[in-house]
Amino acid sequence: MYETMQKKLISALCISMLALASVAPSHAAVSQSQANRLGNSLTPFGAIRAGNSEGTIPRWSGGDTTIPDGYEGTGDHHINPYPDDEPRYVVTVDNLEQYREVLPDGVAALINRYPETFKVRVFPTRRTHSAPDHIVENTRDNATSASLVDGGNGIQNAFGGHPFPILHGSNEEQAMQAMWNHLTRWRGRYMEREFSEVVVVGGKFRPVTMRQEVFFNWNMEGGSEETLENIINYYLSTVIAPEQYAGGGILVHETLDQVKEPRKAWGFSAGDVRRAPSLAYDAPIASSGGLRTVDDTDVFNGALDRYNWEYKGLKEMVIPYNNFEITSDKYTYDEVLGNQHLNPDLMRWELHRVHVVEANLREDARHLYHKRVFYIDEDSWNVAVVDQYDDNGNLWRVTTAMLKNFYDMPGVWTDLEAFHDLQKGLYHVIGLTNESDKTRVFTDDFPGKRYFSPFTLRRRLSDQ
């Protein structure tokens, strides 16, 4: 393009400017005076501390770390701390328009798609999210130092906590910051669990049972940006049942900047460990029956580079929250799983303020989803609901995350995720533990980074 001698100097200057732009922060962090709002008018995580004027969203008063009587400790099935709560109202197809403005489009579509069976039971709002002191402190520090780099596909000068508790900069930057807060949100330091995932077809399903271990490198107390080595977390998932798939699984090193350094992934089976470079974006997850893409997992994960991002504002919306019943061991999978959606009589929804972020596919990129709309809880930065559109602009799939307060972590995270295909009338669920002996186990006693090495994994598999 710059083949003539007259253009060489211009070419060199342009290349230098582009190189600088790729590494320079896209927008300065907030001032110290703005950061001082954290823990005052704002919660330590950047949410509005005050309730709303109607009193339907209460003031945040520190979250809820109370351990209910009878709870034996981390890994035990959670006891519902609010058994006497009753729904404030129930949204059905008959009164949908009355509550339409507080429902995500995908939730309204589920009501219209299944008018005889799907409903939304809206309970009193409980702002239960909290986090340890070091996460609070890191979040405050990040507010005045963190910035986006590589066009928003990475961040720098941040560690632990939320990198952007106070959204700022351009509209696109605020949208990306909100997504990064989700990607790096507090989920403990080390977590393991056994769970099942299912594809439900006409009420029938066959569970695939997995063992999952995650080392959240980003959240390590006493760590730093340097100790990360560009890896946010280490993830290991192994199939337990059915027997023909047992022993296989995946190992993932989730990178902080996935454009600069794509996630490192390995698949393993029968003692063989191989790199899995395609484990990203819209690659289908086999156990989901094609209803979940790789970047649907954890409601959203991975690089942001295939979309143009737009921040749509902070809105009051009804989202799943404090879902202790549908994840309880009081119920079997048959009782939890309906023919075309989760049992609505066991689901709990609440009115919360959410950050609404819209992602539209770039013209030069490809993905199954042409548009995605994310509804992000202002307190915990968890994505609670996602609307996904096809190439024709039609609402195609809807993801709902059953958020709840893990008082043993402590903090709010999802314990169950449902992926609905509105066109096929099918759905997929991941995270079922109702029939398991244990739910998520949080601990600071973890094996360390070497445990998540492909070389260590090969040795463990060869010894089996």
Tab-separated table of C-alpha atoms in Angstrom:
chain	number	residue	atom	x	y	z
A	1	MET	CA	0.000	0.000	0.000
A	2	TYR	CA	2.909	2.306	0.760
A	3	GLU	CA	5.281	1.039	-1.925
A	4	THR	CA	6.629	4.359	-3.216
A	5	MET	CA	9.583	6.094	-1.583
A	6	GLN	CA	7.522	9.256	-1.130
A	7	LYS	CA	5.118	7.399	1.140
A	8	LYS	CA	7.629	5.580	3.334
A	9	LEU	CA	7.880	8.296	5.958
A	10	ILE	CA	4.110	8.701	6.152
A	11	SER	CA	3.751	4.940	6.425
A	12	ALA	CA	6.230	4.734	9.285
A	13	LEU	CA	4.500	7.548	11.151
A	14	CYS	CA	1.087	5.966	10.697
A	15	ILE	CA	2.316	2.591	11.882
A	16	SER	CA	3.906	4.189	14.929
A	17	MET	CA	0.700	6.037	15.769
A	18	LEU	CA	-1.349	2.871	15.408
A	19	ALA	CA	1.069	0.971	17.619
A	20	LEU	CA	0.799	3.645	20.285
A	21	ALA	CA	-3.004	3.648	20.026
A	22	SER	CA	-3.127	-0.117	20.532
A	23	VAL	CA	-1.331	0.003	23.855
A	24	ALA	CA	-2.424	3.359	25.227
A	25	PRO	CA	-5.373	3.468	27.611
A	26	SER	CA	-8.567	4.459	25.843
A	27	HIS	CA	-9.665	6.780	28.648
A	28	ALA	CA	-8.207	8.012	31.913
A	29	ALA	CA	-9.502	6.534	35.167
A	30	VAL	CA	-11.831	8.498	37.445
A	31	SER	CA	-10.521	11.148	39.832
A	32	GLN	CA	-9.898	10.512	43.511
A	33	SER	CA	-12.863	12.732	44.424
A	34	GLN	CA	-15.126	10.554	42.261
A	35	ALA	CA	-13.647	7.373	43.751
A	36	ASN	CA	-14.399	8.723	47.223
A	37	ARG	CA	-18.088	8.158	46.461
A	38	LEU	CA	-17.425	4.411	46.802
A	39	GLY	CA	-18.641	3.334	50.222
A	40	ASN	CA	-20.579	6.576	50.615
A	41	SER	CA	-23.269	7.552	48.073
A	42	LEU	CA	-22.220	4.461	46.136
A	43	THR	CA	-21.708	0.942	47.461
A	44	PRO	CA	-18.081	-0.282	47.551
A	45	PHE	CA	-18.792	-1.901	44.162
A	46	GLY	CA	-20.201	1.181	42.413
A	47	ALA	CA	-23.967	0.672	42.770
A	48	ILE	CA	-26.272	3.424	43.977
A	49	ARG	CA	-26.502	2.920	47.728
A	50	ALA	CA	-29.927	4.553	48.067
A	51	GLY	CA	-33.152	2.798	47.221
A	52	ASN	CA	-35.596	4.081	44.623
A	53	SER	CA	-38.246	6.718	45.248
A	54	GLU	CA	-41.090	4.181	45.248
A	55	GLY	CA	-39.457	2.092	47.944
A	56	THR	CA	-39.564	-1.037	45.766
A	57	ILE	CA	-35.758	-1.161	45.669
A	58	PRO	CA	-34.322	-0.782	49.193
A	59	ARG	CA	-31.152	0.927	50.318
A	60	TRP	CA	-28.036	-1.263	50.250
A	61	SER	CA	-27.002	-1.794	53.859
A	62	GLY	CA	-23.923	-3.989	53.536
A	63	GLY	CA	-25.390	-7.095	51.916
A	64	ASP	CA	-26.356	-10.222	53.813
A	65	THR	CA	-23.691	-12.497	55.299
A	66	THR	CA	-25.989	-14.063	57.901
A	67	ILE	CA	-25.642	-17.857	58.088
A	68	PRO	CA	-29.065	-19.506	58.579
A	69	ASP	CA	-29.513	-21.975	61.401
A	70	GLY	CA	-28.825	-25.512	60.237
A	71	TYR	CA	-26.343	-24.600	57.516
A	72	GLU	CA	-23.285	-26.819	58.024
A	73	GLY	CA	-20.726	-24.976	55.912
A	74	THR	CA	-19.449	-24.410	52.393
A	75	GLY	CA	-20.541	-27.118	49.992
A	76	ASP	CA	-23.697	-27.846	51.958
A	77	HIS	CA	-26.946	-27.150	50.140
A	78	HIS	CA	-28.016	-23.622	50.978
A	79	ILE	CA	-30.939	-23.045	53.291
A	80	ASN	CA	-33.389	-20.416	52.083
A	81	PRO	CA	-32.996	-17.519	54.545
A	82	TYR	CA	-36.273	-15.953	53.383
A	83	PRO	CA	-38.828	-18.797	53.562
A	84	ASP	CA	-41.690	-16.488	54.566
A	85	ASP	CA	-41.340	-14.075	51.634
A	86	GLU	CA	-44.387	-13.940	49.388
A	87	PRO	CA	-44.560	-12.629	45.795
A	88	ARG	CA	-45.457	-8.949	45.500
A	89	TYR	CA	-47.073	-9.747	42.151
A	90	VAL	CA	-47.015	-12.386	39.433
A	91	VAL	CA	-46.581	-11.495	35.754
A	92	THR	CA	-48.489	-13.672	33.301
A	93	VAL	CA	-49.621	-13.276	29.723
A	94	ASP	CA	-52.822	-11.669	31.053
A	95	ASN	CA	-51.108	-8.720	32.772
A	96	LEU	CA	-47.872	-8.631	30.775
A	97	GLU	CA	-48.416	-5.129	29.379
A	98	GLN	CA	-48.849	-3.714	32.886
A	99	TYR	CA	-45.297	-4.737	33.766
A	100	ARG	CA	-43.753	-4.738	30.301
A	101	GLU	CA	-41.345	-1.838	30.882
A	102	VAL	CA	-39.564	-3.602	33.749
A	103	LEU	CA	-39.157	-6.929	31.930
A	104	PRO	CA	-36.220	-7.742	29.655
A	105	ASP	CA	-37.444	-8.427	26.120
A	106	GLY	CA	-36.386	-12.051	26.385
A	107	VAL	CA	-38.395	-12.628	29.566
A	108	ALA	CA	-41.475	-11.083	27.952
A	109	ALA	CA	-40.892	-13.349	24.947
A	110	LEU	CA	-40.815	-16.428	27.197
A	111	ILE	CA	-44.202	-15.428	28.628
A	112	ASN	CA	-45.643	-14.985	25.131
A	113	ARG	CA	-44.013	-18.180	23.832
A	114	TYR	CA	-45.371	-20.291	26.715
A	115	PRO	CA	-48.496	-18.402	27.862
A	116	GLU	CA	-50.033	-21.380	29.654
A	117	THR	CA	-47.022	-22.273	31.778
A	118	PHE	CA	-44.434	-19.486	32.097
A	119	LYS	CA	-44.883	-16.762	34.684
A	120	VAL	CA	-42.664	-14.405	36.677
A	121	ARG	CA	-43.127	-14.351	40.452
A	122	VAL	CA	-41.715	-11.051	41.705
A	123	PHE	CA	-40.638	-11.077	45.360
A	124	PRO	CA	-39.504	-8.238	47.637
A	125	THR	CA	-36.084	-6.981	46.581
A	126	ARG	CA	-33.195	-7.973	48.825
A	127	ARG	CA	-29.815	-6.428	48.059
A	128	THR	CA	-27.708	-9.256	49.443
A	129	HIS	CA	-24.369	-8.824	47.660
A	130	SER	CA	-21.153	-8.373	49.648
A	131	ALA	CA	-17.460	-9.213	49.287
A	132	PRO	CA	-14.340	-9.516	51.470
A	133	ASP	CA	-12.387	-6.430	52.538
A	134	HIS	CA	-9.518	-6.979	50.091
A	135	ILE	CA	-11.964	-6.991	47.160
A	136	VAL	CA	-13.463	-3.741	48.443
A	137	GLU	CA	-10.000	-2.194	48.787
A	138	ASN	CA	-8.842	-3.381	45.362
A	139	THR	CA	-12.005	-2.025	43.755
A	140	ARG	CA	-11.375	1.401	45.265
A	141	ASP	CA	-7.771	1.356	44.005
A	142	ASN	CA	-8.835	0.170	40.548
A	143	ALA	CA	-11.259	3.066	40.185
A	144	THR	CA	-8.414	5.593	39.938
A	145	SER	CA	-5.984	3.474	37.925
A	146	ALA	CA	-7.706	0.942	35.627
A	147	SER	CA	-8.073	1.587	31.906
A	148	LEU	CA	-9.075	-0.256	28.765
A	149	VAL	CA	-6.376	-1.202	26.266
A	150	ASP	CA	-6.273	-2.852	22.837
A	151	GLY	CA	-9.563	-1.285	21.812
A	152	GLY	CA	-11.293	-2.524	24.941
A	153	ASN	CA	-10.130	-6.125	24.606
A	154	GLY	CA	-7.878	-5.868	27.609
A	155	ILE	CA	-7.407	-3.844	30.788
A	156	GLN	CA	-4.382	-2.560	32.627
A	157	ASN	CA	-3.443	-1.130	36.022
A	158	ALA	CA	-6.046	-3.218	37.864
A	159	PHE	CA	-6.130	-6.313	40.023
A	160	GLY	CA	-8.790	-8.056	42.076
A	161	GLY	CA	-12.185	-6.507	42.664
A	162	HIS	CA	-14.018	-4.686	39.899
A	163	PRO	CA	-11.782	-2.715	37.546
A	164	PHE	CA	-14.423	-0.083	36.718
A	165	PRO	CA	-16.830	0.424	39.653
A	166	ILE	CA	-17.687	3.879	38.261
A	167	LEU	CA	-18.364	3.738	34.522
A	168	HIS	CA	-16.884	6.654	32.603
A	169	GLY	CA	-15.674	7.803	29.196
A	170	SER	CA	-17.488	7.338	25.898
A	171	ASN	CA	-20.672	5.313	25.528
A	172	GLU	CA	-18.738	2.411	24.004
A	173	GLU	CA	-16.125	2.520	26.751
A	174	GLN	CA	-18.785	2.396	29.456
A	175	ALA	CA	-20.366	-0.648	27.800
A	176	MET	CA	-17.022	-2.448	27.653
A	177	GLN	CA	-16.206	-1.483	31.235
A	178	ALA	CA	-19.485	-2.988	32.403
A	179	MET	CA	-18.671	-6.240	30.582
A	180	TRP	CA	-15.190	-6.325	32.110
A	181	ASN	CA	-16.749	-5.921	35.551
A	182	HIS	CA	-18.773	-9.052	34.801
A	183	LEU	CA	-15.742	-10.955	33.503
A	184	THR	CA	-13.673	-10.159	36.605
A	185	ARG	CA	-16.434	-10.135	39.242
A	186	TRP	CA	-15.926	-11.633	42.697
A	187	ARG	CA	-16.566	-15.399	42.703
A	188	GLY	CA	-14.292	-16.545	45.507
A	189	ARG	CA	-10.637	-17.575	45.259
A	190	TYR	CA	-10.991	-21.297	44.591
A	191	MET	CA	-14.180	-23.192	43.866
A	192	GLU	CA	-15.053	-26.780	43.085
A	193	ARG	CA	-18.358	-28.536	42.527
A	194	GLU	CA	-20.114	-31.472	40.911
A	195	PHE	CA	-23.121	-30.583	38.794
A	196	SER	CA	-25.240	-31.813	35.929
A	197	GLU	CA	-26.279	-30.227	32.671
A	198	VAL	CA	-29.215	-31.297	30.530
A	199	VAL	CA	-30.963	-30.639	27.242
A	200	VAL	CA	-34.711	-30.826	27.774
A	201	VAL	CA	-36.770	-32.102	24.832
A	202	GLY	CA	-40.469	-32.575	25.471
A	203	GLY	CA	-39.841	-32.889	29.181
A	204	LYS	CA	-37.238	-35.630	28.716
A	205	PHE	CA	-33.560	-35.234	29.553
A	206	ARG	CA	-30.387	-37.189	30.248
A	207	PRO	CA	-27.989	-35.572	32.711
A	208	VAL	CA	-24.300	-35.174	31.937
A	209	THR	CA	-22.490	-34.904	35.273
A	210	MET	CA	-19.310	-32.851	35.565
A	211	ARG	CA	-16.661	-32.019	38.146
A	212	GLN	CA	-15.510	-28.390	37.941
A	213	GLU	CA	-12.499	-26.752	39.595
A	214	VAL	CA	-11.688	-23.053	39.189
A	215	PHE	CA	-8.737	-21.100	40.572
A	216	PHE	CA	-9.632	-17.391	40.376
A	217	ASN	CA	-6.162	-15.959	39.913
A	218	TRP	CA	-7.633	-12.446	39.613
A	219	ASN	CA	-9.085	-12.597	43.130
A	220	MET	CA	-6.023	-13.761	45.047
A	221	GLU	CA	-5.469	-11.804	48.228
A	222	GLY	CA	-1.975	-10.320	48.242
A	223	GLY	CA	-1.552	-10.761	44.477
A	224	SER	CA	-0.920	-8.089	41.880
A	225	GLU	CA	-1.252	-7.349	38.190
A	226	GLU	CA	2.267	-8.699	37.702
A	227	THR	CA	1.546	-12.030	39.397
A	228	LEU	CA	-1.385	-12.622	37.024
A	229	GLU	CA	0.892	-13.276	34.047
A	230	ASN	CA	-2.122	-12.297	31.891
A	231	ILE	CA	-4.280	-15.152	33.271
A	232	ILE	CA	-7.515	-14.262	35.093
A	233	ASN	CA	-8.412	-17.800	36.123
A	234	TYR	CA	-7.639	-21.475	35.623
A	235	TYR	CA	-10.539	-23.805	34.825
A	236	LEU	CA	-10.694	-27.599	34.811
A	237	SER	CA	-13.863	-29.538	33.976
A	238	THR	CA	-14.062	-33.339	33.902
A	239	VAL	CA	-16.978	-35.550	32.821
A	240	ILE	CA	-18.107	-38.008	35.496
A	241	ALA	CA	-21.153	-39.531	33.785
A	242	PRO	CA	-22.480	-41.025	31.560
A	243	GLU	CA	-19.844	-43.742	31.519
A	244	GLN	CA	-18.977	-43.533	27.827
A	245	TYR	CA	-17.802	-39.918	28.257
A	246	ALA	CA	-16.322	-40.227	31.751
A	247	GLY	CA	-12.745	-39.034	32.157
A	248	GLY	CA	-12.837	-36.537	29.331
A	249	GLY	CA	-12.951	-32.795	29.747
A	250	ILE	CA	-11.268	-29.444	29.186
A	251	LEU	CA	-8.541	-27.332	30.776
A	252	VAL	CA	-8.611	-23.564	30.233
A	253	HIS	CA	-6.249	-20.720	31.071
A	254	GLU	CA	-8.442	-17.623	30.726
A	255	THR	CA	-6.337	-14.679	29.590
A	256	LEU	CA	-6.805	-11.038	30.486
A	257	ASP	CA	-6.335	-9.827	26.890
A	258	GLN	CA	-7.682	-12.522	24.569
A	259	VAL	CA	-6.869	-10.664	21.365
A	260	LYS	CA	-3.229	-10.173	22.292
A	261	GLU	CA	-3.036	-13.687	23.749
A	262	PRO	CA	-6.055	-15.940	23.053
A	263	ARG	CA	-7.220	-18.203	25.854
A	264	LYS	CA	-5.208	-21.369	26.194
A	265	ALA	CA	-7.380	-24.461	26.113
A	266	TRP	CA	-6.801	-28.202	26.057
A	267	GLY	CA	-9.210	-31.070	25.604
A	268	PHE	CA	-8.465	-34.448	27.165
A	269	SER	CA	-9.809	-37.986	26.878
A	270	ALA	CA	-8.432	-41.460	27.591
A	271	GLY	CA	-5.107	-40.071	28.791
A	272	ASP	CA	-4.590	-37.885	25.721
A	273	VAL	CA	-4.279	-34.095	26.178
A	274	ARG	CA	-4.468	-31.852	23.108
A	275	ARG	CA	-4.678	-28.133	22.449
A	276	ALA	CA	-8.199	-26.896	21.646
A	277	PRO	CA	-7.653	-23.575	19.819
A	278	SER	CA	-11.276	-23.357	18.634
A	279	LEU	CA	-12.712	-23.233	22.162
A	280	ALA	CA	-13.940	-19.641	21.869
A	281	TYR	CA	-16.670	-17.360	20.533
A	282	ASP	CA	-19.621	-19.221	18.961
A	283	ALA	CA	-18.160	-22.718	18.855
A	284	PRO	CA	-20.978	-25.002	20.052
A	285	ILE	CA	-20.817	-26.926	23.326
A	286	ALA	CA	-21.537	-30.576	22.481
A	287	SER	CA	-23.307	-31.399	25.745
A	288	SER	CA	-25.731	-28.488	25.183
A	289	GLY	CA	-27.236	-29.957	22.036
A	290	GLY	CA	-26.018	-26.859	20.191
A	291	LEU	CA	-28.074	-24.546	22.443
A	292	ARG	CA	-25.040	-22.953	24.122
A	293	THR	CA	-21.970	-21.425	22.530
A	294	VAL	CA	-18.580	-21.304	24.217
A	295	ASP	CA	-18.995	-17.614	25.014
A	296	ASP	CA	-22.486	-18.239	26.448
A	297	THR	CA	-20.879	-20.151	29.310
A	298	ASP	CA	-20.965	-18.244	32.608
A	299	VAL	CA	-23.628	-16.185	30.760
A	300	PHE	CA	-20.803	-14.445	28.876
A	301	ASN	CA	-17.058	-14.994	28.682
A	302	GLY	CA	-14.184	-14.265	26.350
A	303	ALA	CA	-13.053	-11.473	24.052
A	304	LEU	CA	-15.191	-8.453	23.131
A	305	ASP	CA	-13.671	-7.871	19.693
A	306	ARG	CA	-16.429	-9.228	17.444
A	307	TYR	CA	-19.040	-6.677	18.509
A	308	ASN	CA	-19.669	-2.964	18.613
A	309	TRP	CA	-20.702	-2.084	22.156
A	310	GLU	CA	-23.304	0.413	23.341
A	311	TYR	CA	-24.234	1.368	26.886
A	312	LYS	CA	-28.023	1.801	27.160
A	313	GLY	CA	-28.167	3.076	30.728
A	314	LEU	CA	-29.081	2.040	34.263
A	315	LYS	CA	-32.678	0.828	34.434
A	316	GLU	CA	-35.028	-0.809	36.944
A	317	MET	CA	-35.733	-4.321	35.694
A	318	VAL	CA	-37.048	-7.614	37.026
A	319	ILE	CA	-34.295	-10.258	37.070
A	320	PRO	CA	-33.751	-13.654	38.765
A	321	TYR	CA	-32.384	-13.098	42.284
A	322	ASN	CA	-31.914	-14.987	45.558
A	323	ASN	CA	-32.929	-18.290	43.957
A	324	PHE	CA	-32.589	-20.640	46.911
A	325	GLU	CA	-35.640	-22.797	46.178
A	326	ILE	CA	-34.938	-23.897	42.611
A	327	THR	CA	-31.392	-24.878	43.617
A	328	SER	CA	-32.474	-26.681	46.802
A	329	ASP	CA	-31.974	-30.395	47.447
A	330	LYS	CA	-35.631	-30.508	48.536
A	331	TYR	CA	-36.485	-30.981	44.851
A	332	THR	CA	-35.547	-33.523	42.209
A	333	TYR	CA	-34.523	-32.675	38.670
A	334	ASP	CA	-37.968	-33.805	37.542
A	335	GLU	CA	-39.524	-31.170	39.784
A	336	VAL	CA	-37.129	-28.414	38.718
A	337	LEU	CA	-37.272	-29.037	34.966
A	338	GLY	CA	-40.505	-28.337	33.112
A	339	ASN	CA	-41.261	-29.421	29.575
A	340	GLN	CA	-40.110	-26.148	27.974
A	341	HIS	CA	-38.592	-24.102	30.800
A	342	LEU	CA	-37.643	-24.229	34.470
A	343	ASN	CA	-40.452	-24.656	36.976
A	344	PRO	CA	-41.719	-21.062	37.485
A	345	ASP	CA	-43.179	-21.938	40.906
A	346	LEU	CA	-39.624	-22.462	42.178
A	347	MET	CA	-38.078	-19.370	40.577
A	348	ARG	CA	-37.644	-16.064	42.393
A	349	TRP	CA	-37.489	-12.735	40.548
A	350	GLU	CA	-36.826	-9.307	42.060
A	351	LEU	CA	-36.760	-5.691	40.902
A	352	HIS	CA	-33.184	-4.414	40.706
A	353	ARG	CA	-31.299	-1.683	38.913
A	354	VAL	CA	-29.349	-3.128	36.010
A	355	HIS	CA	-26.815	-1.815	33.526
A	356	VAL	CA	-28.161	-2.530	30.040
A	357	VAL	CA	-25.474	-3.190	27.425
A	358	GLU	CA	-26.118	-3.881	23.738
A	359	ALA	CA	-23.628	-5.626	21.450
A	360	ASN	CA	-24.048	-5.533	17.675
A	361	LEU	CA	-21.967	-7.760	15.410
A	362	ARG	CA	-19.203	-5.950	13.555
A	363	GLU	CA	-19.462	-5.952	9.781
A	364	ASP	CA	-16.065	-7.643	9.481
A	365	ALA	CA	-16.822	-10.361	12.066
A	366	ARG	CA	-18.919	-13.502	12.269
A	367	HIS	CA	-20.958	-14.970	15.105
A	368	LEU	CA	-24.208	-16.893	15.478
A	369	TYR	CA	-25.706	-13.952	17.365
A	370	HIS	CA	-26.196	-10.772	15.363
A	371	LYS	CA	-27.134	-8.797	18.459
A	372	ARG	CA	-26.958	-9.447	22.204
A	373	VAL	CA	-28.477	-7.423	25.033
A	374	PHE	CA	-27.055	-7.930	28.534
A	375	TYR	CA	-28.828	-7.030	31.786
A	376	ILE	CA	-26.154	-6.645	34.477
A	377	ASP	CA	-26.991	-6.477	38.198
A	378	GLU	CA	-25.725	-3.148	39.563
A	379	ASP	CA	-24.716	-4.625	42.938
A	380	SER	CA	-22.732	-7.715	41.901
A	381	TRP	CA	-21.991	-7.013	38.198
A	382	ASN	CA	-23.389	-10.445	37.284
A	383	VAL	CA	-25.118	-10.662	33.920
A	384	ALA	CA	-28.574	-11.927	34.919
A	385	VAL	CA	-30.416	-12.090	31.578
A	386	VAL	CA	-29.280	-12.048	27.937
A	387	ASP	CA	-31.399	-11.497	24.807
A	388	GLN	CA	-29.809	-12.956	21.649
A	389	TYR	CA	-30.901	-12.135	18.101
A	390	ASP	CA	-30.396	-13.902	14.776
A	391	ASP	CA	-29.201	-12.430	11.470
A	392	ASN	CA	-32.742	-11.352	10.599
A	393	GLY	CA	-33.087	-9.298	13.763
A	394	ASN	CA	-35.447	-11.783	15.423
A	395	LEU	CA	-35.156	-12.620	19.108
A	396	TRP	CA	-33.788	-16.147	18.997
A	397	ARG	CA	-32.397	-17.255	22.335
A	398	VAL	CA	-32.818	-16.106	25.935
A	399	THR	CA	-30.439	-16.837	28.803
A	400	THR	CA	-31.564	-16.567	32.414
A	401	ALA	CA	-29.103	-16.884	35.308
A	402	MET	CA	-30.488	-17.913	38.682
A	403	LEU	CA	-28.548	-15.490	40.884
A	404	LYS	CA	-28.429	-16.079	44.607
A	405	ASN	CA	-26.457	-14.990	47.647
A	406	PHE	CA	-23.712	-17.479	48.505
A	407	TYR	CA	-23.406	-16.518	52.153
A	408	ASP	CA	-20.423	-18.878	52.448
A	409	MET	CA	-18.436	-17.051	49.719
A	410	PRO	CA	-19.818	-14.408	50.529
A	411	GLY	CA	-21.482	-12.655	47.594
A	412	VAL	CA	-23.976	-13.015	44.752
A	413	TRP	CA	-23.280	-15.399	41.876
A	414	THR	CA	-25.347	-17.602	39.587
A	415	ASP	CA	-26.002	-21.185	40.662
A	416	LEU	CA	-28.032	-22.316	37.662
A	417	GLU	CA	-28.265	-21.085	34.064
A	418	ALA	CA	-30.983	-21.812	31.517
A	419	PHE	CA	-30.565	-21.295	27.759
A	420	HIS	CA	-33.844	-21.117	25.825
A	421	ASP	CA	-34.242	-21.469	22.059
A	422	LEU	CA	-37.512	-19.682	21.285
A	423	GLN	CA	-37.632	-20.942	17.719
A	424	LYS	CA	-37.115	-24.637	18.471
A	425	GLY	CA	-38.975	-24.626	21.774
A	426	LEU	CA	-36.044	-26.348	23.504
A	427	TYR	CA	-33.888	-25.398	26.446
A	428	HIS	CA	-30.619	-26.356	28.089
A	429	VAL	CA	-29.683	-26.062	31.766
A	430	ILE	CA	-26.248	-26.060	33.367
A	431	GLY	CA	-25.420	-26.122	37.082
A	432	LEU	CA	-27.967	-28.602	38.450
A	433	THR	CA	-26.956	-29.778	41.928
A	434	ASN	CA	-30.340	-30.626	43.489
A	435	GLU	CA	-29.538	-34.341	43.453
A	436	SER	CA	-25.831	-33.930	44.252
A	437	ASP	CA	-24.341	-34.443	47.703
A	438	LYS	CA	-22.635	-31.056	47.535
A	439	THR	CA	-23.070	-27.703	45.841
A	440	ARG	CA	-20.220	-25.206	45.268
A	441	VAL	CA	-17.318	-25.530	47.715
A	442	PHE	CA	-15.299	-22.344	48.337
A	443	THR	CA	-11.893	-22.608	49.949
A	444	ASP	CA	-8.539	-20.871	50.279
A	445	ASP	CA	-6.836	-24.282	50.449
A	446	PHE	CA	-6.219	-24.939	46.760
A	447	PRO	CA	-3.550	-26.874	44.832
A	448	GLY	CA	-1.977	-23.909	42.992
A	449	LYS	CA	-1.257	-23.052	39.382
A	450	ARG	CA	0.780	-26.160	38.581
A	451	TYR	CA	-2.278	-28.303	39.216
A	452	PHE	CA	-3.823	-26.651	36.154
A	453	SER	CA	-0.839	-27.336	33.892
A	454	PRO	CA	-1.378	-29.584	30.829
A	455	PHE	CA	1.813	-31.416	31.780
A	456	THR	CA	0.529	-32.149	35.299
A	457	LEU	CA	-2.798	-33.174	33.811
A	458	ARG	CA	-1.072	-35.673	31.510
A	459	ARG	CA	0.704	-37.235	34.484
A	460	ARG	CA	-2.524	-37.495	36.473
A	461	LEU	CA	-4.352	-39.111	33.560
A	462	SER	CA	-1.541	-41.596	32.934
A	463	ASP	CA	-1.680	-42.657	36.594
A	464	GLN	CA	-5.401	-43.417	36.465
